[in-house]
PDB file of N, CA and C in Angstrom:
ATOM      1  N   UNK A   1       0.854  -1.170   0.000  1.00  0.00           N
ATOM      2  CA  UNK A   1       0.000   0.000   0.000  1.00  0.00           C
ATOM      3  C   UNK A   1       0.899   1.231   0.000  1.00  0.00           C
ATOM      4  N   UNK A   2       0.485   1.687  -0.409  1.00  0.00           N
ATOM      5  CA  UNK A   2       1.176   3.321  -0.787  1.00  0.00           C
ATOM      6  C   UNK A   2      -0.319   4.604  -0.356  1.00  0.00           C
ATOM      7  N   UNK A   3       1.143   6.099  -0.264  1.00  0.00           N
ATOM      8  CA  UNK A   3       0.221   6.808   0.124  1.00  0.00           C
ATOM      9  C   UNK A   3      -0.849   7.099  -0.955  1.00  0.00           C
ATOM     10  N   UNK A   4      -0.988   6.618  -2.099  1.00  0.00           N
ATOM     11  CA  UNK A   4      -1.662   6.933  -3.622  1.00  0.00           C
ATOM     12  C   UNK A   4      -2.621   5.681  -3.580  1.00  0.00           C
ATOM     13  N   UNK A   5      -2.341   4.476  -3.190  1.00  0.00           N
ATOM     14  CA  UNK A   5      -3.644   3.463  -3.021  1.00  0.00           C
ATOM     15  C   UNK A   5      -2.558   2.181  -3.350  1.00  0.00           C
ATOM     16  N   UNK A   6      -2.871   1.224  -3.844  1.00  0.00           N
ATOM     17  CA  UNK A   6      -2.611  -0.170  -3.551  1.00  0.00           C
ATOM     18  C   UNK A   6      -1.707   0.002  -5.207  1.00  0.00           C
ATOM     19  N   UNK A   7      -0.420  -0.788  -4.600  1.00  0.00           N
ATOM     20  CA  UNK A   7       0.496  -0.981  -5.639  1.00  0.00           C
ATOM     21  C   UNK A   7       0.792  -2.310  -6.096  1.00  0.00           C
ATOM     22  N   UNK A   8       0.275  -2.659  -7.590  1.00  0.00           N
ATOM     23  CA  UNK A   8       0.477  -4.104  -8.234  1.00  0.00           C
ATOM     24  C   UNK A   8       1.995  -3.966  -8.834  1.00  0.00           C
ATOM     25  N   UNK A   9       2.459  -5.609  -8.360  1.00  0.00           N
ATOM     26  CA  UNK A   9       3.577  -5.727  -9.177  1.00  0.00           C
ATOM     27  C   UNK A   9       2.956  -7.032  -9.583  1.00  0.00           C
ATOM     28  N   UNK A  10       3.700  -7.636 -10.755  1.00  0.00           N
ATOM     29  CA  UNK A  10       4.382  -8.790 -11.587  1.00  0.00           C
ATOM     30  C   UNK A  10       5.475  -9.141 -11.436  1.00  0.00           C
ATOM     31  N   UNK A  11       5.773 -10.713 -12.111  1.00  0.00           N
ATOM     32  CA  UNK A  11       6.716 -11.375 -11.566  1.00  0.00           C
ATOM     33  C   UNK A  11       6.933 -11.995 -12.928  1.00  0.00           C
ATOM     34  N   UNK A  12       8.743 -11.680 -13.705  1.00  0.00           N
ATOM     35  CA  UNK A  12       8.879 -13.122 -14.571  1.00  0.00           C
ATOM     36  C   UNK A  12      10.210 -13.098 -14.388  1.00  0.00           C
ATOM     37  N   UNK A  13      10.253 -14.752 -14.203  1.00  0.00           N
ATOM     38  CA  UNK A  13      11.850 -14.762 -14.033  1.00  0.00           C
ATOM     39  C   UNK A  13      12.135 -15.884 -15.004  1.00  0.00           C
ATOM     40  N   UNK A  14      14.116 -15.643 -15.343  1.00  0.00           N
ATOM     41  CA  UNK A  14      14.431 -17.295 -16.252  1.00  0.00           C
ATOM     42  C   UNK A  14      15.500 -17.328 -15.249  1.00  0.00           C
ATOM     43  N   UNK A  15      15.649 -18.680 -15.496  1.00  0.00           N
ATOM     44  CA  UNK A  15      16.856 -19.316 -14.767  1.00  0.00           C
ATOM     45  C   UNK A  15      17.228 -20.454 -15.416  1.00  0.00           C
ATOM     46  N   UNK A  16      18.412 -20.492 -14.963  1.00  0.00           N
ATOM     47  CA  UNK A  16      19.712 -20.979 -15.695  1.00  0.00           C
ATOM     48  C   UNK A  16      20.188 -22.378 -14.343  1.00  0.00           C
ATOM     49  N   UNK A  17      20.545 -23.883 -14.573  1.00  0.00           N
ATOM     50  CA  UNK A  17      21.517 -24.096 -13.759  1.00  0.00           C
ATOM     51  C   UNK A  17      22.869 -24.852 -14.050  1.00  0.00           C
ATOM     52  N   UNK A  18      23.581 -24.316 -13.723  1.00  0.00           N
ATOM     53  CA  UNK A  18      24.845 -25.383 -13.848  1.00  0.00           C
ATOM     54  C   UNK A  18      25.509 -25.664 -12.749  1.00  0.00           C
ATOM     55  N   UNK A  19      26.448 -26.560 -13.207  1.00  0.00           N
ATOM     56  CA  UNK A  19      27.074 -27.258 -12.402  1.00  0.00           C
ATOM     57  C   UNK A  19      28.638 -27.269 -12.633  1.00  0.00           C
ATOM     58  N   UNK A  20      29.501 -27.657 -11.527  1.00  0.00           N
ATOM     59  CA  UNK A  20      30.916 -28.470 -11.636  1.00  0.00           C
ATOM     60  C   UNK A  20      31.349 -28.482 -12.584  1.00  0.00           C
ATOM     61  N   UNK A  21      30.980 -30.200 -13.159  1.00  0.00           N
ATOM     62  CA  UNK A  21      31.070 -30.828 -14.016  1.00  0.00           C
ATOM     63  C   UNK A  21      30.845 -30.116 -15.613  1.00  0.00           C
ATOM     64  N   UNK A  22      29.849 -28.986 -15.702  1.00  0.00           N
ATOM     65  CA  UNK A  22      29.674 -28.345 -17.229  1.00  0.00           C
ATOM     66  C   UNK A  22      30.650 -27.399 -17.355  1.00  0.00           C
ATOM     67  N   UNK A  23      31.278 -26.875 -16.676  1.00  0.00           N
ATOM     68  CA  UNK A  23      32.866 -25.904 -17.259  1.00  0.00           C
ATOM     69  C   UNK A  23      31.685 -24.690 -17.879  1.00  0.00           C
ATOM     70  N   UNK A  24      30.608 -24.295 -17.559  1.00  0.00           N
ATOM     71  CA  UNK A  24      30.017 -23.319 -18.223  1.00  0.00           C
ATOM     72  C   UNK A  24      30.628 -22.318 -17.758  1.00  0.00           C
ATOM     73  N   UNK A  25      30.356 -20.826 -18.750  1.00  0.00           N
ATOM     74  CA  UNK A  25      30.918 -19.683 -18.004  1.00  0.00           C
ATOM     75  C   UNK A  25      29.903 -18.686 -17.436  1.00  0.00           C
ATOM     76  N   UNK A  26      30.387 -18.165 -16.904  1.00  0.00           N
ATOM     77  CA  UNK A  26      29.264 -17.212 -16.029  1.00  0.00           C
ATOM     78  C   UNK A  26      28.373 -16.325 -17.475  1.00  0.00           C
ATOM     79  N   UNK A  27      29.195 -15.892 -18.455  1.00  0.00           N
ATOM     80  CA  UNK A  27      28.326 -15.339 -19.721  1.00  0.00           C
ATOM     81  C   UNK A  27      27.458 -16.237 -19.958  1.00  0.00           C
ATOM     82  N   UNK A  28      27.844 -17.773 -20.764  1.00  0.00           N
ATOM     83  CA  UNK A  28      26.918 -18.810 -20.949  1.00  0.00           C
ATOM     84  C   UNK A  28      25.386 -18.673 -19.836  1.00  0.00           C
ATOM     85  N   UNK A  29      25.842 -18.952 -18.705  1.00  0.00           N
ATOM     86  CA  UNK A  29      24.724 -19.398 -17.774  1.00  0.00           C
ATOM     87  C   UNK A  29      23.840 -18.063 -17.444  1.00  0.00           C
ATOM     88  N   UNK A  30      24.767 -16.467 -17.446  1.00  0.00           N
ATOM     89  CA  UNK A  30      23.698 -15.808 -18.078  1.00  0.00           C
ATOM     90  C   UNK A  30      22.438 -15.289 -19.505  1.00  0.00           C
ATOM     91  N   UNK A  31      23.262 -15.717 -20.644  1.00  0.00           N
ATOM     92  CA  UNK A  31      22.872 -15.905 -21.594  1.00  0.00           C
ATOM     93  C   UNK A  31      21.196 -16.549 -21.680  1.00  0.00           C
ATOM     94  N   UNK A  32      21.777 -18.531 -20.663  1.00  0.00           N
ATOM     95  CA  UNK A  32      20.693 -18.623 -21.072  1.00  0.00           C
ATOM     96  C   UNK A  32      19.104 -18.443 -19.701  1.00  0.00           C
ATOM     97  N   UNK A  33      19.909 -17.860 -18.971  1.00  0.00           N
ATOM     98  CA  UNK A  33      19.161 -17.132 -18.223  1.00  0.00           C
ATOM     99  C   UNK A  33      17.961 -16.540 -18.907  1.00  0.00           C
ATOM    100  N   UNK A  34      18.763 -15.333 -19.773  1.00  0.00           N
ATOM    101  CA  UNK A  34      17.638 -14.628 -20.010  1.00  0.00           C
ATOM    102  C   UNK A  34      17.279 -14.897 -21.434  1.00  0.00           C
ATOM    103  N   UNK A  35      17.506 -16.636 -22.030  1.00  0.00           N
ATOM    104  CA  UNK A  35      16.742 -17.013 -23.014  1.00  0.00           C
ATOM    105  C   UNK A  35      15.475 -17.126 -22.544  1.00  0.00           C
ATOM    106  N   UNK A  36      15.305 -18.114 -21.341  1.00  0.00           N
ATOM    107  CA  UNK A  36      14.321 -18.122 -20.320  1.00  0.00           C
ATOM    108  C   UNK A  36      13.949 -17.216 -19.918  1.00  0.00           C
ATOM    109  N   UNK A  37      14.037 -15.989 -19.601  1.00  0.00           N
ATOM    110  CA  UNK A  37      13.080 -14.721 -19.066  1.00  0.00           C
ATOM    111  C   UNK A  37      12.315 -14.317 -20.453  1.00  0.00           C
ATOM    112  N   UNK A  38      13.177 -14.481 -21.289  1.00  0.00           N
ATOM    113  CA  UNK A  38      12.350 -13.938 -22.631  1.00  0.00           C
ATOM    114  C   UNK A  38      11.481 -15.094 -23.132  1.00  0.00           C
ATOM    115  N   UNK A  39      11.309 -16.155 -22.792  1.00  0.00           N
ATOM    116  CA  UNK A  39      10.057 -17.189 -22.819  1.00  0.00           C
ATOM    117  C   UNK A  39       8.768 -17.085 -22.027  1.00  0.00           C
ATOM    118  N   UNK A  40       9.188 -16.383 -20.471  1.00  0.00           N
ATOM    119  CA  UNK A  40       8.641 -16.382 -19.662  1.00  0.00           C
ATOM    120  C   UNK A  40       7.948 -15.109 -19.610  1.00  0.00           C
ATOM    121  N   UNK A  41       8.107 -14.292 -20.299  1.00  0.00           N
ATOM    122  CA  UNK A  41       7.685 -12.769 -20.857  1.00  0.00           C
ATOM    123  C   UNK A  41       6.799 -12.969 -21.933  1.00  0.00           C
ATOM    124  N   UNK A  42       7.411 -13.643 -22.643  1.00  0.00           N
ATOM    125  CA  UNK A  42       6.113 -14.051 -24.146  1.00  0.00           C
ATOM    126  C   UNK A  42       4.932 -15.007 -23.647  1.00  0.00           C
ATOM    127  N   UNK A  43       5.034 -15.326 -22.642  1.00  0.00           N
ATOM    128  CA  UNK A  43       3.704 -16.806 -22.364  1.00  0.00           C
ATOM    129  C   UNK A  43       3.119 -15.821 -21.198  1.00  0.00           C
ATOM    130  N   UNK A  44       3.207 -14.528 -20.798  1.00  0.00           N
ATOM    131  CA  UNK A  44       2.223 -13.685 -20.049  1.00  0.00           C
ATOM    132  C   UNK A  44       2.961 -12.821 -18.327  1.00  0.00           C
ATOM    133  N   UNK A  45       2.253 -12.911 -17.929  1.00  0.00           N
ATOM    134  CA  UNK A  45       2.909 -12.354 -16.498  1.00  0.00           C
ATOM    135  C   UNK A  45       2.684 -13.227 -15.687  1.00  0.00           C
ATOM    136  N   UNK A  46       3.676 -13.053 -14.357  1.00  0.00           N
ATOM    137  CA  UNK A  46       3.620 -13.759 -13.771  1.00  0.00           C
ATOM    138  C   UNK A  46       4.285 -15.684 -13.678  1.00  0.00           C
ATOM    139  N   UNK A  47       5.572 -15.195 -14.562  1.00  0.00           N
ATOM    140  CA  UNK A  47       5.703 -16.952 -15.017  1.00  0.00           C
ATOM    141  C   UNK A  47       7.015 -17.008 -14.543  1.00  0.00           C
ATOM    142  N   UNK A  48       7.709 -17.994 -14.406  1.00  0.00           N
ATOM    143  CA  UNK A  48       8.457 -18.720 -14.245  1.00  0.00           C
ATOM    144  C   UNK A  48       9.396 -19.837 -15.048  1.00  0.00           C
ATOM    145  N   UNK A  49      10.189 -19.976 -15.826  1.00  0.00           N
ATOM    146  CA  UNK A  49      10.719 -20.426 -16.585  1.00  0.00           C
ATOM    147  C   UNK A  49      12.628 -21.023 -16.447  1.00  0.00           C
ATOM    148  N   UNK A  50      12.494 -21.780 -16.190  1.00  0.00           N
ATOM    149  CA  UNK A  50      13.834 -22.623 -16.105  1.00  0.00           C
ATOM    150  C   UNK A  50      14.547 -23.425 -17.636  1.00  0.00           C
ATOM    151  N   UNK A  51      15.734 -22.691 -17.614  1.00  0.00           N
ATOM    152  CA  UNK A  51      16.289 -22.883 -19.275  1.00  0.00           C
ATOM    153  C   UNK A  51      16.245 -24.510 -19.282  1.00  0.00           C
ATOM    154  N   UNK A  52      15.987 -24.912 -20.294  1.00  0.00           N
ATOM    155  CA  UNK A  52      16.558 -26.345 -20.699  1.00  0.00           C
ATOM    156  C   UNK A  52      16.904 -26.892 -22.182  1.00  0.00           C
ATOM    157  N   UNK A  53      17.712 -27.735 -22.179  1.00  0.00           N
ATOM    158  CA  UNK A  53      18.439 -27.812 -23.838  1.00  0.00           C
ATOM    159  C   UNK A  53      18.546 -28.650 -24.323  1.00  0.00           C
ATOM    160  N   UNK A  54      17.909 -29.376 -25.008  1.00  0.00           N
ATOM    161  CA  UNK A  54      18.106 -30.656 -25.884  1.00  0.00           C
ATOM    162  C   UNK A  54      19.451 -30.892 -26.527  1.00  0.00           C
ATOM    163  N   UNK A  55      19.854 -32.001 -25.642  1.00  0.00           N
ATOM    164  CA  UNK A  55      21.482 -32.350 -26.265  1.00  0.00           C
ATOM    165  C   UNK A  55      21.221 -33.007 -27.547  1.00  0.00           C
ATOM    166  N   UNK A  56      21.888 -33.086 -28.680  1.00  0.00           N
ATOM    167  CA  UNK A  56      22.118 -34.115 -30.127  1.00  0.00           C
ATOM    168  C   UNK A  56      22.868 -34.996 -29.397  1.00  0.00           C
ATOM    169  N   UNK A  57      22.320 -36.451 -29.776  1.00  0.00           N
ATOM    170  CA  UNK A  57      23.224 -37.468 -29.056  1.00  0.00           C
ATOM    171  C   UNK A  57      24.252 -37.803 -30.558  1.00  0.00           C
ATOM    172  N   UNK A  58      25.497 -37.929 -30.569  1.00  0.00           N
ATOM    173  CA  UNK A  58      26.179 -38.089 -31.836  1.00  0.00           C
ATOM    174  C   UNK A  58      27.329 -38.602 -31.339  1.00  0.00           C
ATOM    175  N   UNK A  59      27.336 -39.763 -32.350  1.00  0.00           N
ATOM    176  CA  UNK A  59      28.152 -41.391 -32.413  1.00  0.00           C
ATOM    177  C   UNK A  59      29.522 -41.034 -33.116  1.00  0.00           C
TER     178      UNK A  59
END
């Protein structure tokens, strides 16, 4: 509440996780951070979105 009347916020977040083992770099894991915020922005307010990536499995 504010002195002007009741204040709405929204919420969209992306997130990113890595690990140890992926040698990612802090650019990478922000990158796809906000591939995910920008998913989570196009599908409305209020969302939530966690990056994920289809590996090519190759022999």
């Amino acid at each position: 509440m504010t002195t002007k009347g009741v204040l709405s916020v929204t919420l969209s977040l992306g997130m990113a996780e890595a690990t140890k083992e992926d040698e990612e770099t802090l650019y990478g894991i922000l990158n796809k951070a906000d591939k995910a915020l920008y998913s989570a922005k196009q599908e409305g307010r209020n969302r939530v979105r966690v990056y994920t990536e289809i590996k090519e499995i190759r022999n």
